[in-house]
Coordinates of C-alpha atoms in Angstrom, one line a residue:
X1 CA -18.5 20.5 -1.1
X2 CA -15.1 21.8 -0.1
X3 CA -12.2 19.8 -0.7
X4 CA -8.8 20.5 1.7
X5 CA -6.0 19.8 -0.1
X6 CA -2.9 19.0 2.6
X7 CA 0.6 18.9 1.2
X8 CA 3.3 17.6 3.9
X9 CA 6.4 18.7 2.8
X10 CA 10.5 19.2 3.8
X11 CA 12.7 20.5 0.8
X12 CA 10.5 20.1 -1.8
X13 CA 11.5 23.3 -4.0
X14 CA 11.9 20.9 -7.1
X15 CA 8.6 19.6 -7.7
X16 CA 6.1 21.4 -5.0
X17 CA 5.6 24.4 -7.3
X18 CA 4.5 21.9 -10.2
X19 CA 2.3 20.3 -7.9
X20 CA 0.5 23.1 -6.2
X21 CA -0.3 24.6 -10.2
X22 CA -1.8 21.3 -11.5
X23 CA -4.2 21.1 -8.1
X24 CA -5.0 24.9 -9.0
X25 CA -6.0 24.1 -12.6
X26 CA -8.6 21.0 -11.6
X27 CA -11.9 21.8 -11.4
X28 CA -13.9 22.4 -8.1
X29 CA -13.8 23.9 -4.9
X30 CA -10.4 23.5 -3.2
X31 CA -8.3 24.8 -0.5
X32 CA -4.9 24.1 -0.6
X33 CA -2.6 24.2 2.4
X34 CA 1.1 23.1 2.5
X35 CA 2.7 22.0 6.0
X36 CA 6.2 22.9 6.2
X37 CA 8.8 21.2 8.1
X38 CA 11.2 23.2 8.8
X39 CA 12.5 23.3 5.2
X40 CA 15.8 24.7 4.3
X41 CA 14.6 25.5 0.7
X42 CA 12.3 27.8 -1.0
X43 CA 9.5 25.0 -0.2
X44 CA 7.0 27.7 2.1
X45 CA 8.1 30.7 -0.2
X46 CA 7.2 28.6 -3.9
X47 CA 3.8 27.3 -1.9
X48 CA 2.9 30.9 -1.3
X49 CA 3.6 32.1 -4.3
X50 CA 1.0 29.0 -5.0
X51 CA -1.9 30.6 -3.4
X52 CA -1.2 28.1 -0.3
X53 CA -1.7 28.6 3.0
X54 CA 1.3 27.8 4.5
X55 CA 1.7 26.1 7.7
X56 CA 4.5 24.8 10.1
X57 CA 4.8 21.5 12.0
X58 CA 7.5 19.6 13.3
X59 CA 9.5 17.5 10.6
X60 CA 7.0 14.5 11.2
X61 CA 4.5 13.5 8.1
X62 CA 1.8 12.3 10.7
X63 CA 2.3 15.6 12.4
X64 CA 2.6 17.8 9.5
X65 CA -0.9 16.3 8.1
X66 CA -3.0 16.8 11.2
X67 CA -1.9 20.4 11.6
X68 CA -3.2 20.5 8.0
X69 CA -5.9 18.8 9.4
X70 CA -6.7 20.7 12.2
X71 CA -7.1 24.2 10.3
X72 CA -8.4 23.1 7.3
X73 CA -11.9 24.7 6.3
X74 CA -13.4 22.5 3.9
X75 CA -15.9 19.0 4.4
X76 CA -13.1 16.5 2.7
X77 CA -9.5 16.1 3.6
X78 CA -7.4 15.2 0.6
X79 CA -3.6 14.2 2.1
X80 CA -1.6 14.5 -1.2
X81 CA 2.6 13.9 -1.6
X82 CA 4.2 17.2 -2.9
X83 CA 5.8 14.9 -6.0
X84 CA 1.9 13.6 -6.8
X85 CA -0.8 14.9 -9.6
X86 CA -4.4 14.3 -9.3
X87 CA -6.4 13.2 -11.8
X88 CA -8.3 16.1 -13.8
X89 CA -11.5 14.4 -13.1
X90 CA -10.5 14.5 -8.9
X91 CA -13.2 16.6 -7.9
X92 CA -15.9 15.3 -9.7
X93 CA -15.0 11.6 -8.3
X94 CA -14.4 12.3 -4.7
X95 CA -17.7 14.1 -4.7
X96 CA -19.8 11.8 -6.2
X97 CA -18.5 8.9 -4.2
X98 CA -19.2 11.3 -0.9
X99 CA -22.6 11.6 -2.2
X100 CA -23.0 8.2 -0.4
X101 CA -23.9 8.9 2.9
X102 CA -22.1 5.3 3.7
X103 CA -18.7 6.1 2.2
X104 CA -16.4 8.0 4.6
X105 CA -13.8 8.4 2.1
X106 CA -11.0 6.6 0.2
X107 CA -8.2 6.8 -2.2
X108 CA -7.0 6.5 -6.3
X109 CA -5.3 3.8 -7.8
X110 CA -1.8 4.6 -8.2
X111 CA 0.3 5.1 -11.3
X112 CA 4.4 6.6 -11.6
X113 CA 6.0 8.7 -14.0
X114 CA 8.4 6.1 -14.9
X115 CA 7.4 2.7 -16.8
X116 CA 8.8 0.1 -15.4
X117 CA 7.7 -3.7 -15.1
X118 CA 8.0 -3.3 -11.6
X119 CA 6.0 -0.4 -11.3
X120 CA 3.9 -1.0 -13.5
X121 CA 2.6 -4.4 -11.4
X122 CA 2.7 -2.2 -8.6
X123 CA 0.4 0.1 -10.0
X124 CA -1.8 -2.0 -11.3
X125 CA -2.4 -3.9 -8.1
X126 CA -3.8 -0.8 -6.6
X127 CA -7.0 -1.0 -8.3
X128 CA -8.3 -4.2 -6.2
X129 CA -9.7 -2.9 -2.8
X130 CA -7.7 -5.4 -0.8
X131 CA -6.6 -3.3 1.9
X132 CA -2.9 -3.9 1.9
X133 CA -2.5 -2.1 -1.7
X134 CA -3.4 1.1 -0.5
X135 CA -0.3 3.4 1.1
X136 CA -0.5 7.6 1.2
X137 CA 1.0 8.6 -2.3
X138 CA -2.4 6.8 -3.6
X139 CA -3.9 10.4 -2.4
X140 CA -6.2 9.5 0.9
X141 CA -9.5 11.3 1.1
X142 CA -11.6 11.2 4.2
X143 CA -14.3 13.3 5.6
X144 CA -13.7 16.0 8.0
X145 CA -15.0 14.6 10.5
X146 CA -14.9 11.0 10.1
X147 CA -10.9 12.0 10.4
X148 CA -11.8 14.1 13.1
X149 CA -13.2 11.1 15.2
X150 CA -10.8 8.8 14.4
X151 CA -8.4 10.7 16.1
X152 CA -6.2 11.6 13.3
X153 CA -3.3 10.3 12.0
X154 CA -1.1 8.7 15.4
X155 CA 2.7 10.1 16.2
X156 CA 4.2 7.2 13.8
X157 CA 7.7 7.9 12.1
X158 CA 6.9 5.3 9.6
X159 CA 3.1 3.5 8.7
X160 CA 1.0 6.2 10.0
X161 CA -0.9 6.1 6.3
X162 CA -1.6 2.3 6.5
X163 CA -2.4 2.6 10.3
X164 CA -5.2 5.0 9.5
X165 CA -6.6 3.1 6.6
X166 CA -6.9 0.1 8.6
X167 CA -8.5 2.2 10.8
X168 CA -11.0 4.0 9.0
X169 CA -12.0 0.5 7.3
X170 CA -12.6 -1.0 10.8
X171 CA -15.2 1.9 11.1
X172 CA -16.5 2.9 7.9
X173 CA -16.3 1.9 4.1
X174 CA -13.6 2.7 1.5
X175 CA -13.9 3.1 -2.0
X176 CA -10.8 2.9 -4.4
X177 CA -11.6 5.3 -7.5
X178 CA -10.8 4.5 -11.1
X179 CA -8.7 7.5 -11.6
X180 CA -5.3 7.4 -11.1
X181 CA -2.7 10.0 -9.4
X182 CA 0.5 9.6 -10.6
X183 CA 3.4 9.9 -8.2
X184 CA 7.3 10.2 -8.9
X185 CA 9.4 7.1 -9.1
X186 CA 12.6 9.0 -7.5
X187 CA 12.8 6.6 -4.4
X188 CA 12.5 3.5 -6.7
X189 CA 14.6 4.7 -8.8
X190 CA 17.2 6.2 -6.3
X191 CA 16.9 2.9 -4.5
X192 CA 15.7 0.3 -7.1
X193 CA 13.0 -0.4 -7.7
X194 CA 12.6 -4.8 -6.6
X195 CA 14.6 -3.3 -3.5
X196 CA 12.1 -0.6 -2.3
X197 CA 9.3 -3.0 -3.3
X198 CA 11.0 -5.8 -1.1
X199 CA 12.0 -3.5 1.6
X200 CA 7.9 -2.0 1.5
X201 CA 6.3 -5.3 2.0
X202 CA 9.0 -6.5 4.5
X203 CA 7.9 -3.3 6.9
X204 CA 4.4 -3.6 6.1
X205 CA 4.5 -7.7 7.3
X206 CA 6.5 -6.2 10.4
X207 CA 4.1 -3.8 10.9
X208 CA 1.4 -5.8 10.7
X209 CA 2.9 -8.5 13.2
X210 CA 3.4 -6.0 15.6
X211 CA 6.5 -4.3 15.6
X212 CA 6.2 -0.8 16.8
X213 CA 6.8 1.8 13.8
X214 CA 9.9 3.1 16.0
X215 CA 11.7 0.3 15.9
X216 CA 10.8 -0.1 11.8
X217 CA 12.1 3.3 11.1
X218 CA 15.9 1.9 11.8
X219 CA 15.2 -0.6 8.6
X220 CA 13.8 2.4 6.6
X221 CA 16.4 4.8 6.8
X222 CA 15.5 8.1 5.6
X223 CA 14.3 10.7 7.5
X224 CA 10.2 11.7 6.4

């Protein structure tokens, strides 16, 4: 079983090349492609460099992860963040859960590089399967072509990882793995970390209400 490995990134020089070595070290079949947005850093160069297979999208996560999507080659779609480390043990999980033909997919629990109270309750909540735990740096995994059916990720600025795994559990079922990836604190940090966690559930509430992902973007602020 082949596993696609799709890295959206913009700018990531600092940590992509770090990334891209640990996937290449795991154990299993995997094809790594990085989607470049228009980066004004050495981001497509260092991935190349990675054994990647670079390519280009518009500067739009969603966007940049079904073009990865739509020419990857293997039977599992793994959407990783360029600041995020699978477990060692990735391949060997995602497989044997896929050996159910009921299971579609899922996603890790999540841990940080930094040790915070905060983040460490926020990691540790990610190992209950209650839907609302579960956002993109927990490193989604879906069949090709569940995925495929679903449509994709939609043309969200902001949300598009929740969106789909509400949609996929509507449709099929999810498993949450034992393993952990861990993920880089930076935007906790940068921001604080009780004010990204307030500002998170306060869009994900919105979201969830029904306010469009456009109109959310203006309370998130940075450009993805």
């Amino acid at each position: 079983m082949k596993i696609s490995v799709i890295i959206p990134a913009y700018n990531e020089a600092a940590c992509l090349d770090r990334t891209l070595q640990a996937v290449s070290r795991l154990k299993g079949d995997f094809e790594l492609l990085v989607v470049d947005g228009s980066s004004t850093d050495e981001t497509s160069a260092i991935a190349r460099r990675c054994g990647a297979r670079v390519l280009t999208a518009r500067r739009s996560r969603a966007a940049q992860m079904n073009v990865g999507a739509e020419h990857a080659r293997g039977d599992v779609l793994l959407f990783l963040h360029a600041d995020t480390f699978l477990p060692e043990e990735a391949y060997d999980q995602v497989t044997r859960t896929l050996a159910d033909p009921n299971v579609a997919g899922g996603c890790f629990r999540l841990g940080f590089d930094q040790h915070t109270p905060g983040l460490r309750f926020s990691a540790f909540v990610t190992r209950f399967s209650f839907p609302l735990f579960h956002f993109g740096d927990s490193a989604y995994f879906v069949r090709a072509t569940a995925f495929r059916q679903l449509g994709g990720y939609r043309s969200y600025p902001i949300m598009e990882d929740i969106d789909l795994w509400l949609r996929l559990r509507k449709r099929h079922r999810l498993v949450v793995l034992e393993s952990s990836v861990v993920t880089s604190a930076r935007r906790f940090i940068r921001y604080g970390v009780f004010r990204q966690q307030c500002r998170g559930i306060c869009l994900l509430l919105l979201f969830l209400l029904g306010v469009h992902p456009t109109r959310l973007k203006r309370f998130y602020g940075e450009v993805r």
